[in-house]
Amino acid sequence: MTSSELWTRATAERYDAEEREMTSPAVLGPTVEFLAELAGDGRALEFAIGTGRVGVPLRERGVQVVGIELSEPMAEVLRRKVDEATLPVTIGDMATTRVAGEFSLVYLVYNTISNLLTQDEQVECFMNAARHLAPGGRFVVELGVPPLRWLPPGQVAVPFDVSEEHLGFDTFELAEQILTSHHFTREGDAYRPGRSRHRYAWPAELDLMARIAGLELERRVADWDGSAFTDDSTKHVSVWRKPASQA
């Protein structure tokens, strides 16, 4: 069993439309190039592939992509874009589900590792990535830096989007490292509410998870364009490598 919240059919059907910015060439171009370079001539495995926002264009770029996805409705949306023979998808959770073969790249994008709500499951996710990697292969995670610097004493909510079409803010359970994202999306004259829970983790905690899984930090940047990760970065793209001598 997984602690991840299961994305529903309604969410899957509107996901691509609501994430138009994340499917723009400005976002996807650098993402696909970064991942394609790491994959090289090998295969890539995407944990929580969703509707194929990244996996489909990466496959079109020439990389052999395989996916694991917990939500059947999300996978059904992906299947409208590409057939099973071109991009196979296994229904299951990213912490324990296995697929056949070895990969030069395993990757998780857009904060998805935070869908696992316990530290144990996040560690298992790293270990699952390591099990799938060929020696010398890489595990890549894109994740936001917890925005706790924005919290003055006594405040538990931080807004992240205030626009005509969408209002969004995060609330925090600091002792449990749980962040809940609250969304209010305009539909005509009303707003449709939504929420999702996430376990946030600092980069150093992820590095320790990687060490437990036998992986070594190779690179950390602020975004897919390779910009430097600094104290002011709001997210990171981290690359861990399985040692070439490790079976």
PDB file of C-alpha atoms in Angstrom:
ATOM      1  CA  MET A   1       0.000   0.000   0.000  1.00  0.00           C
ATOM      2  CA  THR A   2       1.096   3.575  -0.586  1.00  0.00           C
ATOM      3  CA  SER A   3       0.243   6.764   1.262  1.00  0.00           C
ATOM      4  CA  SER A   4      -0.024   8.690  -2.023  1.00  0.00           C
ATOM      5  CA  GLU A   5      -3.431  10.195  -2.666  1.00  0.00           C
ATOM      6  CA  LEU A   6      -5.043   8.592  -5.718  1.00  0.00           C
ATOM      7  CA  TRP A   7      -5.725  11.002  -8.563  1.00  0.00           C
ATOM      8  CA  THR A   8      -9.326  10.657  -9.722  1.00  0.00           C
ATOM      9  CA  ARG A   9     -10.818  10.507 -13.206  1.00  0.00           C
ATOM     10  CA  ALA A  10     -12.073  14.086 -12.905  1.00  0.00           C
ATOM     11  CA  THR A  11      -8.605  15.309 -11.974  1.00  0.00           C
ATOM     12  CA  ALA A  12      -7.007  13.324 -14.798  1.00  0.00           C
ATOM     13  CA  GLU A  13      -9.403  14.718 -17.405  1.00  0.00           C
ATOM     14  CA  ARG A  14      -8.620  18.345 -16.569  1.00  0.00           C
ATOM     15  CA  TYR A  15      -4.938  17.914 -15.627  1.00  0.00           C
ATOM     16  CA  ASP A  16      -3.351  18.883 -18.955  1.00  0.00           C
ATOM     17  CA  ALA A  17      -5.588  21.929 -19.393  1.00  0.00           C
ATOM     18  CA  GLU A  18      -4.803  23.189 -15.900  1.00  0.00           C
ATOM     19  CA  GLU A  19      -1.063  22.670 -16.369  1.00  0.00           C
ATOM     20  CA  ARG A  20      -0.710  24.540 -19.660  1.00  0.00           C
ATOM     21  CA  GLU A  21       2.311  26.490 -18.436  1.00  0.00           C
ATOM     22  CA  MET A  22       4.096  23.256 -17.494  1.00  0.00           C
ATOM     23  CA  THR A  23       3.493  21.853 -20.994  1.00  0.00           C
ATOM     24  CA  SER A  24       4.878  24.918 -22.769  1.00  0.00           C
ATOM     25  CA  PRO A  25       8.037  24.616 -24.905  1.00  0.00           C
ATOM     26  CA  ALA A  26       9.819  26.954 -22.500  1.00  0.00           C
ATOM     27  CA  VAL A  27       9.373  24.425 -19.692  1.00  0.00           C
ATOM     28  CA  LEU A  28       9.442  21.127 -21.563  1.00  0.00           C
ATOM     29  CA  GLY A  29      12.333  21.960 -23.896  1.00  0.00           C
ATOM     30  CA  PRO A  30      15.050  22.192 -21.219  1.00  0.00           C
ATOM     31  CA  THR A  31      13.474  19.322 -19.234  1.00  0.00           C
ATOM     32  CA  VAL A  32      13.545  16.902 -22.164  1.00  0.00           C
ATOM     33  CA  GLU A  33      17.057  17.897 -23.219  1.00  0.00           C
ATOM     34  CA  PHE A  34      18.391  17.459 -19.678  1.00  0.00           C
ATOM     35  CA  LEU A  35      16.854  14.002 -19.334  1.00  0.00           C
ATOM     36  CA  ALA A  36      17.752  12.877 -22.861  1.00  0.00           C
ATOM     37  CA  GLU A  37      21.405  13.733 -22.271  1.00  0.00           C
ATOM     38  CA  LEU A  38      21.454  11.629 -19.098  1.00  0.00           C
ATOM     39  CA  ALA A  39      19.622   8.724 -20.723  1.00  0.00           C
ATOM     40  CA  GLY A  40      22.048   8.583 -23.632  1.00  0.00           C
ATOM     41  CA  ASP A  41      21.517   5.413 -25.641  1.00  0.00           C
ATOM     42  CA  GLY A  42      19.835   3.649 -22.702  1.00  0.00           C
ATOM     43  CA  ARG A  43      16.258   3.355 -21.512  1.00  0.00           C
ATOM     44  CA  ALA A  44      14.495   5.763 -19.132  1.00  0.00           C
ATOM     45  CA  LEU A  45      11.953   4.910 -16.433  1.00  0.00           C
ATOM     46  CA  GLU A  46       9.588   7.622 -15.198  1.00  0.00           C
ATOM     47  CA  PHE A  47       8.075   7.124 -11.768  1.00  0.00           C
ATOM     48  CA  ALA A  48       4.535   8.587 -11.572  1.00  0.00           C
ATOM     49  CA  ILE A  49       4.402   9.280 -15.303  1.00  0.00           C
ATOM     50  CA  GLY A  50       0.878  10.703 -15.066  1.00  0.00           C
ATOM     51  CA  THR A  51      -0.592  11.869 -18.381  1.00  0.00           C
ATOM     52  CA  GLY A  52       2.817  11.749 -20.041  1.00  0.00           C
ATOM     53  CA  ARG A  53       3.600  15.465 -19.866  1.00  0.00           C
ATOM     54  CA  VAL A  54       7.336  14.681 -19.878  1.00  0.00           C
ATOM     55  CA  GLY A  55       7.442  11.017 -20.869  1.00  0.00           C
ATOM     56  CA  VAL A  56       5.705  11.455 -24.238  1.00  0.00           C
ATOM     57  CA  PRO A  57       7.967  14.253 -25.583  1.00  0.00           C
ATOM     58  CA  LEU A  58      11.015  12.433 -24.213  1.00  0.00           C
ATOM     59  CA  ARG A  59       9.946   9.357 -26.192  1.00  0.00           C
ATOM     60  CA  GLU A  60       9.454  11.573 -29.261  1.00  0.00           C
ATOM     61  CA  ARG A  61      13.004  12.821 -28.661  1.00  0.00           C
ATOM     62  CA  GLY A  62      14.181   9.259 -29.286  1.00  0.00           C
ATOM     63  CA  VAL A  63      14.597   7.916 -25.752  1.00  0.00           C
ATOM     64  CA  GLN A  64      12.967   4.583 -24.950  1.00  0.00           C
ATOM     65  CA  VAL A  65      10.654   5.460 -22.040  1.00  0.00           C
ATOM     66  CA  VAL A  66       8.804   3.163 -19.645  1.00  0.00           C
ATOM     67  CA  GLY A  67       6.399   4.451 -16.993  1.00  0.00           C
ATOM     68  CA  ILE A  68       4.961   3.529 -13.607  1.00  0.00           C
ATOM     69  CA  GLU A  69       1.716   5.256 -12.591  1.00  0.00           C
ATOM     70  CA  LEU A  70      -0.552   4.759  -9.583  1.00  0.00           C
ATOM     71  CA  SER A  71      -3.685   6.360 -11.076  1.00  0.00           C
ATOM     72  CA  GLU A  72      -5.371   4.361 -13.831  1.00  0.00           C
ATOM     73  CA  PRO A  73      -7.345   7.431 -15.037  1.00  0.00           C
ATOM     74  CA  MET A  74      -4.092   9.389 -15.467  1.00  0.00           C
ATOM     75  CA  ALA A  75      -2.592   6.508 -17.443  1.00  0.00           C
ATOM     76  CA  GLU A  76      -5.711   6.348 -19.617  1.00  0.00           C
ATOM     77  CA  VAL A  77      -5.208   9.985 -20.617  1.00  0.00           C
ATOM     78  CA  LEU A  78      -1.591   9.188 -21.516  1.00  0.00           C
ATOM     79  CA  ARG A  79      -2.747   6.239 -23.598  1.00  0.00           C
ATOM     80  CA  ARG A  80      -4.725   8.598 -25.854  1.00  0.00           C
ATOM     81  CA  LYS A  81      -1.414  10.212 -26.818  1.00  0.00           C
ATOM     82  CA  VAL A  82       0.747   7.127 -27.407  1.00  0.00           C
ATOM     83  CA  ASP A  83       0.176   3.390 -27.578  1.00  0.00           C
ATOM     84  CA  GLU A  84       1.421   0.733 -25.166  1.00  0.00           C
ATOM     85  CA  ALA A  85       4.010  -0.626 -27.561  1.00  0.00           C
ATOM     86  CA  THR A  86       5.605   2.799 -27.924  1.00  0.00           C
ATOM     87  CA  LEU A  87       5.502   3.768 -24.243  1.00  0.00           C
ATOM     88  CA  PRO A  88       4.663   0.910 -21.838  1.00  0.00           C
ATOM     89  CA  VAL A  89       3.070   1.863 -18.499  1.00  0.00           C
ATOM     90  CA  THR A  90       2.690  -0.355 -15.427  1.00  0.00           C
ATOM     91  CA  ILE A  91      -0.013   0.513 -12.883  1.00  0.00           C
ATOM     92  CA  GLY A  92       1.532   0.636  -9.413  1.00  0.00           C
ATOM     93  CA  ASP A  93       3.241   2.805  -6.831  1.00  0.00           C
ATOM     94  CA  MET A  94       6.702   4.280  -7.299  1.00  0.00           C
ATOM     95  CA  ALA A  95       8.096   2.931  -4.029  1.00  0.00           C
ATOM     96  CA  THR A  96       7.654  -0.793  -4.661  1.00  0.00           C
ATOM     97  CA  THR A  97       6.529  -1.536  -8.224  1.00  0.00           C
ATOM     98  CA  ARG A  98       9.114  -3.290 -10.424  1.00  0.00           C
ATOM     99  CA  VAL A  99       9.333  -3.441 -14.189  1.00  0.00           C
ATOM    100  CA  ALA A 100      11.583  -5.650 -16.281  1.00  0.00           C
ATOM    101  CA  GLY A 101      15.090  -4.729 -17.322  1.00  0.00           C
ATOM    102  CA  GLU A 102      17.701  -2.134 -16.406  1.00  0.00           C
ATOM    103  CA  PHE A 103      17.678   1.589 -17.116  1.00  0.00           C
ATOM    104  CA  SER A 104      20.310   4.256 -17.579  1.00  0.00           C
ATOM    105  CA  LEU A 105      17.894   6.829 -16.123  1.00  0.00           C
ATOM    106  CA  VAL A 106      15.092   6.825 -13.563  1.00  0.00           C
ATOM    107  CA  TYR A 107      13.406  10.163 -12.967  1.00  0.00           C
ATOM    108  CA  LEU A 108      10.691  11.937 -10.959  1.00  0.00           C
ATOM    109  CA  VAL A 109       9.494  15.409 -11.965  1.00  0.00           C
ATOM    110  CA  TYR A 110       7.363  18.256 -10.653  1.00  0.00           C
ATOM    111  CA  ASN A 111       7.502  17.513  -6.891  1.00  0.00           C
ATOM    112  CA  THR A 112       6.055  14.026  -7.358  1.00  0.00           C
ATOM    113  CA  ILE A 113       8.213  12.327  -4.734  1.00  0.00           C
ATOM    114  CA  SER A 114       6.402  14.491  -2.171  1.00  0.00           C
ATOM    115  CA  ASN A 115       3.215  12.540  -2.929  1.00  0.00           C
ATOM    116  CA  LEU A 116       4.695   9.809  -0.724  1.00  0.00           C
ATOM    117  CA  LEU A 117       3.642  11.033   2.711  1.00  0.00           C
ATOM    118  CA  THR A 118       6.112   9.138   4.900  1.00  0.00           C
ATOM    119  CA  GLN A 119       9.888   9.178   5.119  1.00  0.00           C
ATOM    120  CA  ASP A 120       9.995   5.379   4.920  1.00  0.00           C
ATOM    121  CA  GLU A 121       8.174   5.398   1.579  1.00  0.00           C
ATOM    122  CA  GLN A 122      10.421   8.109   0.193  1.00  0.00           C
ATOM    123  CA  VAL A 123      13.455   6.018   1.170  1.00  0.00           C
ATOM    124  CA  GLU A 124      11.851   3.006  -0.523  1.00  0.00           C
ATOM    125  CA  CYS A 125      11.382   5.121  -3.652  1.00  0.00           C
ATOM    126  CA  PHE A 126      15.131   5.799  -3.772  1.00  0.00           C
ATOM    127  CA  MET A 127      15.820   2.112  -3.227  1.00  0.00           C
ATOM    128  CA  ASN A 128      13.372   1.186  -5.994  1.00  0.00           C
ATOM    129  CA  ALA A 129      15.135   3.582  -8.348  1.00  0.00           C
ATOM    130  CA  ALA A 130      18.489   2.020  -7.469  1.00  0.00           C
ATOM    131  CA  ARG A 131      17.120  -1.470  -8.140  1.00  0.00           C
ATOM    132  CA  HIS A 132      16.127  -0.429 -11.664  1.00  0.00           C
ATOM    133  CA  LEU A 133      19.358   1.371 -12.527  1.00  0.00           C
ATOM    134  CA  ALA A 134      22.205  -0.186 -14.442  1.00  0.00           C
ATOM    135  CA  PRO A 135      25.655   0.486 -12.917  1.00  0.00           C
ATOM    136  CA  GLY A 136      26.541   4.076 -13.765  1.00  0.00           C
ATOM    137  CA  GLY A 137      22.876   5.016 -14.205  1.00  0.00           C
ATOM    138  CA  ARG A 138      21.269   8.153 -12.752  1.00  0.00           C
ATOM    139  CA  PHE A 139      18.251   8.961 -10.614  1.00  0.00           C
ATOM    140  CA  VAL A 140      16.829  12.466 -11.105  1.00  0.00           C
ATOM    141  CA  VAL A 141      14.366  14.263  -8.833  1.00  0.00           C
ATOM    142  CA  GLU A 142      12.785  17.694  -9.351  1.00  0.00           C
ATOM    143  CA  LEU A 143      11.485  19.076  -6.060  1.00  0.00           C
ATOM    144  CA  GLY A 144      10.661  22.406  -4.497  1.00  0.00           C
ATOM    145  CA  VAL A 145      12.663  23.743  -1.577  1.00  0.00           C
ATOM    146  CA  PRO A 146      10.336  23.939   1.445  1.00  0.00           C
ATOM    147  CA  PRO A 147       9.241  27.612   1.603  1.00  0.00           C
ATOM    148  CA  LEU A 148       9.500  27.852   5.367  1.00  0.00           C
ATOM    149  CA  ARG A 149      11.498  31.087   5.177  1.00  0.00           C
ATOM    150  CA  TRP A 150       8.246  32.737   4.107  1.00  0.00           C
ATOM    151  CA  LEU A 151       6.538  31.822   7.382  1.00  0.00           C
ATOM    152  CA  PRO A 152       6.691  34.519  10.068  1.00  0.00           C
ATOM    153  CA  PRO A 153       6.174  33.342  13.656  1.00  0.00           C
ATOM    154  CA  GLY A 154       2.644  32.051  14.191  1.00  0.00           C
ATOM    155  CA  GLN A 155       1.731  31.875  10.485  1.00  0.00           C
ATOM    156  CA  VAL A 156       0.914  28.488   8.949  1.00  0.00           C
ATOM    157  CA  ALA A 157      -0.116  29.466   5.384  1.00  0.00           C
ATOM    158  CA  VAL A 158       1.871  30.735   2.376  1.00  0.00           C
ATOM    159  CA  PRO A 159       0.242  31.893  -0.897  1.00  0.00           C
ATOM    160  CA  PHE A 160       1.887  30.640  -4.108  1.00  0.00           C
ATOM    161  CA  ASP A 161      -0.537  31.885  -6.763  1.00  0.00           C
ATOM    162  CA  VAL A 162      -2.978  34.799  -6.744  1.00  0.00           C
ATOM    163  CA  SER A 163      -4.453  35.383 -10.180  1.00  0.00           C
ATOM    164  CA  GLU A 164      -7.774  35.930 -11.924  1.00  0.00           C
ATOM    165  CA  GLU A 165      -8.179  32.222 -12.666  1.00  0.00           C
ATOM    166  CA  HIS A 166      -6.607  30.574  -9.636  1.00  0.00           C
ATOM    167  CA  LEU A 167      -5.917  31.129  -5.952  1.00  0.00           C
ATOM    168  CA  GLY A 168      -3.431  28.825  -4.261  1.00  0.00           C
ATOM    169  CA  PHE A 169      -1.831  28.607  -0.847  1.00  0.00           C
ATOM    170  CA  ASP A 170       0.052  26.029   1.198  1.00  0.00           C
ATOM    171  CA  THR A 171      -0.466  25.186   4.859  1.00  0.00           C
ATOM    172  CA  PHE A 172       2.088  23.342   6.972  1.00  0.00           C
ATOM    173  CA  GLU A 173       2.200  20.702   9.679  1.00  0.00           C
ATOM    174  CA  LEU A 174       5.772  21.403  10.701  1.00  0.00           C
ATOM    175  CA  ALA A 175       6.276  18.509  13.113  1.00  0.00           C
ATOM    176  CA  GLU A 176       5.222  15.972  10.454  1.00  0.00           C
ATOM    177  CA  GLN A 177       6.794  17.761   7.435  1.00  0.00           C
ATOM    178  CA  ILE A 178       3.400  17.785   5.722  1.00  0.00           C
ATOM    179  CA  LEU A 179       2.425  20.514   3.279  1.00  0.00           C
ATOM    180  CA  THR A 180      -1.165  20.800   2.060  1.00  0.00           C
ATOM    181  CA  SER A 181      -1.724  22.707  -1.175  1.00  0.00           C
ATOM    182  CA  HIS A 182      -5.126  24.386  -1.413  1.00  0.00           C
ATOM    183  CA  HIS A 183      -6.448  25.398  -4.829  1.00  0.00           C
ATOM    184  CA  PHE A 184      -9.431  27.509  -5.824  1.00  0.00           C
ATOM    185  CA  THR A 185      -9.864  27.438  -9.602  1.00  0.00           C
ATOM    186  CA  ARG A 186     -12.290  29.764 -11.351  1.00  0.00           C
ATOM    187  CA  GLU A 187     -15.119  28.076 -13.247  1.00  0.00           C
ATOM    188  CA  GLY A 188     -17.435  30.773 -14.550  1.00  0.00           C
ATOM    189  CA  ASP A 189     -18.614  32.888 -11.627  1.00  0.00           C
ATOM    190  CA  ALA A 190     -17.562  30.370  -8.987  1.00  0.00           C
ATOM    191  CA  TYR A 191     -14.353  28.755  -7.735  1.00  0.00           C
ATOM    192  CA  ARG A 192     -13.805  24.992  -7.593  1.00  0.00           C
ATOM    193  CA  PRO A 193     -11.861  23.974  -4.473  1.00  0.00           C
ATOM    194  CA  GLY A 194      -9.160  21.307  -4.420  1.00  0.00           C
ATOM    195  CA  ARG A 195      -6.393  20.148  -2.119  1.00  0.00           C
ATOM    196  CA  SER A 196      -3.462  17.745  -2.048  1.00  0.00           C
ATOM    197  CA  ARG A 197      -1.098  16.632   0.708  1.00  0.00           C
ATOM    198  CA  HIS A 198       2.671  16.330   0.343  1.00  0.00           C
ATOM    199  CA  ARG A 199       5.653  15.405   2.515  1.00  0.00           C
ATOM    200  CA  TYR A 200       8.321  18.036   1.961  1.00  0.00           C
ATOM    201  CA  ALA A 201      12.007  17.220   2.355  1.00  0.00           C
ATOM    202  CA  TRP A 202      15.193  19.261   2.266  1.00  0.00           C
ATOM    203  CA  PRO A 203      17.920  18.453  -0.289  1.00  0.00           C
ATOM    204  CA  ALA A 204      20.194  17.139   2.484  1.00  0.00           C
ATOM    205  CA  GLU A 205      17.520  14.654   3.566  1.00  0.00           C
ATOM    206  CA  LEU A 206      17.212  13.402  -0.015  1.00  0.00           C
ATOM    207  CA  ASP A 207      20.999  13.001  -0.175  1.00  0.00           C
ATOM    208  CA  LEU A 208      20.846  10.750   2.878  1.00  0.00           C
ATOM    209  CA  MET A 209      18.045   8.724   1.278  1.00  0.00           C
ATOM    210  CA  ALA A 210      20.251   8.345  -1.767  1.00  0.00           C
ATOM    211  CA  ARG A 211      23.174   7.132   0.354  1.00  0.00           C
ATOM    212  CA  ILE A 212      20.918   4.539   1.991  1.00  0.00           C
ATOM    213  CA  ALA A 213      20.045   3.328  -1.522  1.00  0.00           C
ATOM    214  CA  GLY A 214      23.709   3.190  -2.548  1.00  0.00           C
ATOM    215  CA  LEU A 215      23.584   6.271  -4.782  1.00  0.00           C
ATOM    216  CA  GLU A 216      25.986   9.223  -4.876  1.00  0.00           C
ATOM    217  CA  LEU A 217      25.131  12.882  -5.493  1.00  0.00           C
ATOM    218  CA  GLU A 218      26.544  13.898  -8.879  1.00  0.00           C
ATOM    219  CA  ARG A 219      24.917  17.251  -9.532  1.00  0.00           C
ATOM    220  CA  ARG A 220      22.351  19.677  -8.150  1.00  0.00           C
ATOM    221  CA  VAL A 221      21.032  22.656 -10.104  1.00  0.00           C
ATOM    222  CA  ALA A 222      18.232  25.160  -9.618  1.00  0.00           C
ATOM    223  CA  ASP A 223      16.320  24.236 -12.778  1.00  0.00           C
ATOM    224  CA  TRP A 224      16.435  22.141 -15.933  1.00  0.00           C
ATOM    225  CA  ASP A 225      18.453  24.852 -17.680  1.00  0.00           C
ATOM    226  CA  GLY A 226      21.399  24.025 -15.427  1.00  0.00           C
ATOM    227  CA  SER A 227      21.366  27.297 -13.492  1.00  0.00           C
ATOM    228  CA  ALA A 228      23.264  27.294 -10.205  1.00  0.00           C
ATOM    229  CA  PHE A 229      21.525  26.123  -7.032  1.00  0.00           C
ATOM    230  CA  THR A 230      21.829  28.836  -4.369  1.00  0.00           C
ATOM    231  CA  ASP A 231      20.417  29.852  -0.997  1.00  0.00           C
ATOM    232  CA  ASP A 232      17.616  31.658  -2.828  1.00  0.00           C
ATOM    233  CA  SER A 233      16.593  28.785  -5.138  1.00  0.00           C
ATOM    234  CA  THR A 234      12.950  27.800  -4.794  1.00  0.00           C
ATOM    235  CA  LYS A 235      13.471  24.314  -6.238  1.00  0.00           C
ATOM    236  CA  HIS A 236      16.204  21.949  -7.326  1.00  0.00           C
ATOM    237  CA  VAL A 237      16.907  19.267  -9.895  1.00  0.00           C
ATOM    238  CA  SER A 238      19.204  16.708  -8.300  1.00  0.00           C
ATOM    239  CA  VAL A 239      21.098  13.874  -9.980  1.00  0.00           C
ATOM    240  CA  TRP A 240      22.384  10.849  -8.084  1.00  0.00           C
ATOM    241  CA  ARG A 241      24.519   8.179  -9.720  1.00  0.00           C
ATOM    242  CA  LYS A 242      24.732   4.446  -9.101  1.00  0.00           C
ATOM    243  CA  PRO A 243      28.451   3.594  -8.899  1.00  0.00           C
ATOM    244  CA  ALA A 244      29.674   1.742 -11.948  1.00  0.00           C
ATOM    245  CA  SER A 245      31.145  -0.983  -9.764  1.00  0.00           C
ATOM    246  CA  GLN A 246      27.847  -1.611  -7.945  1.00  0.00           C
ATOM    247  CA  ALA A 247      25.793  -4.586  -9.063  1.00  0.00           C
TER     248      ALA A 247
END
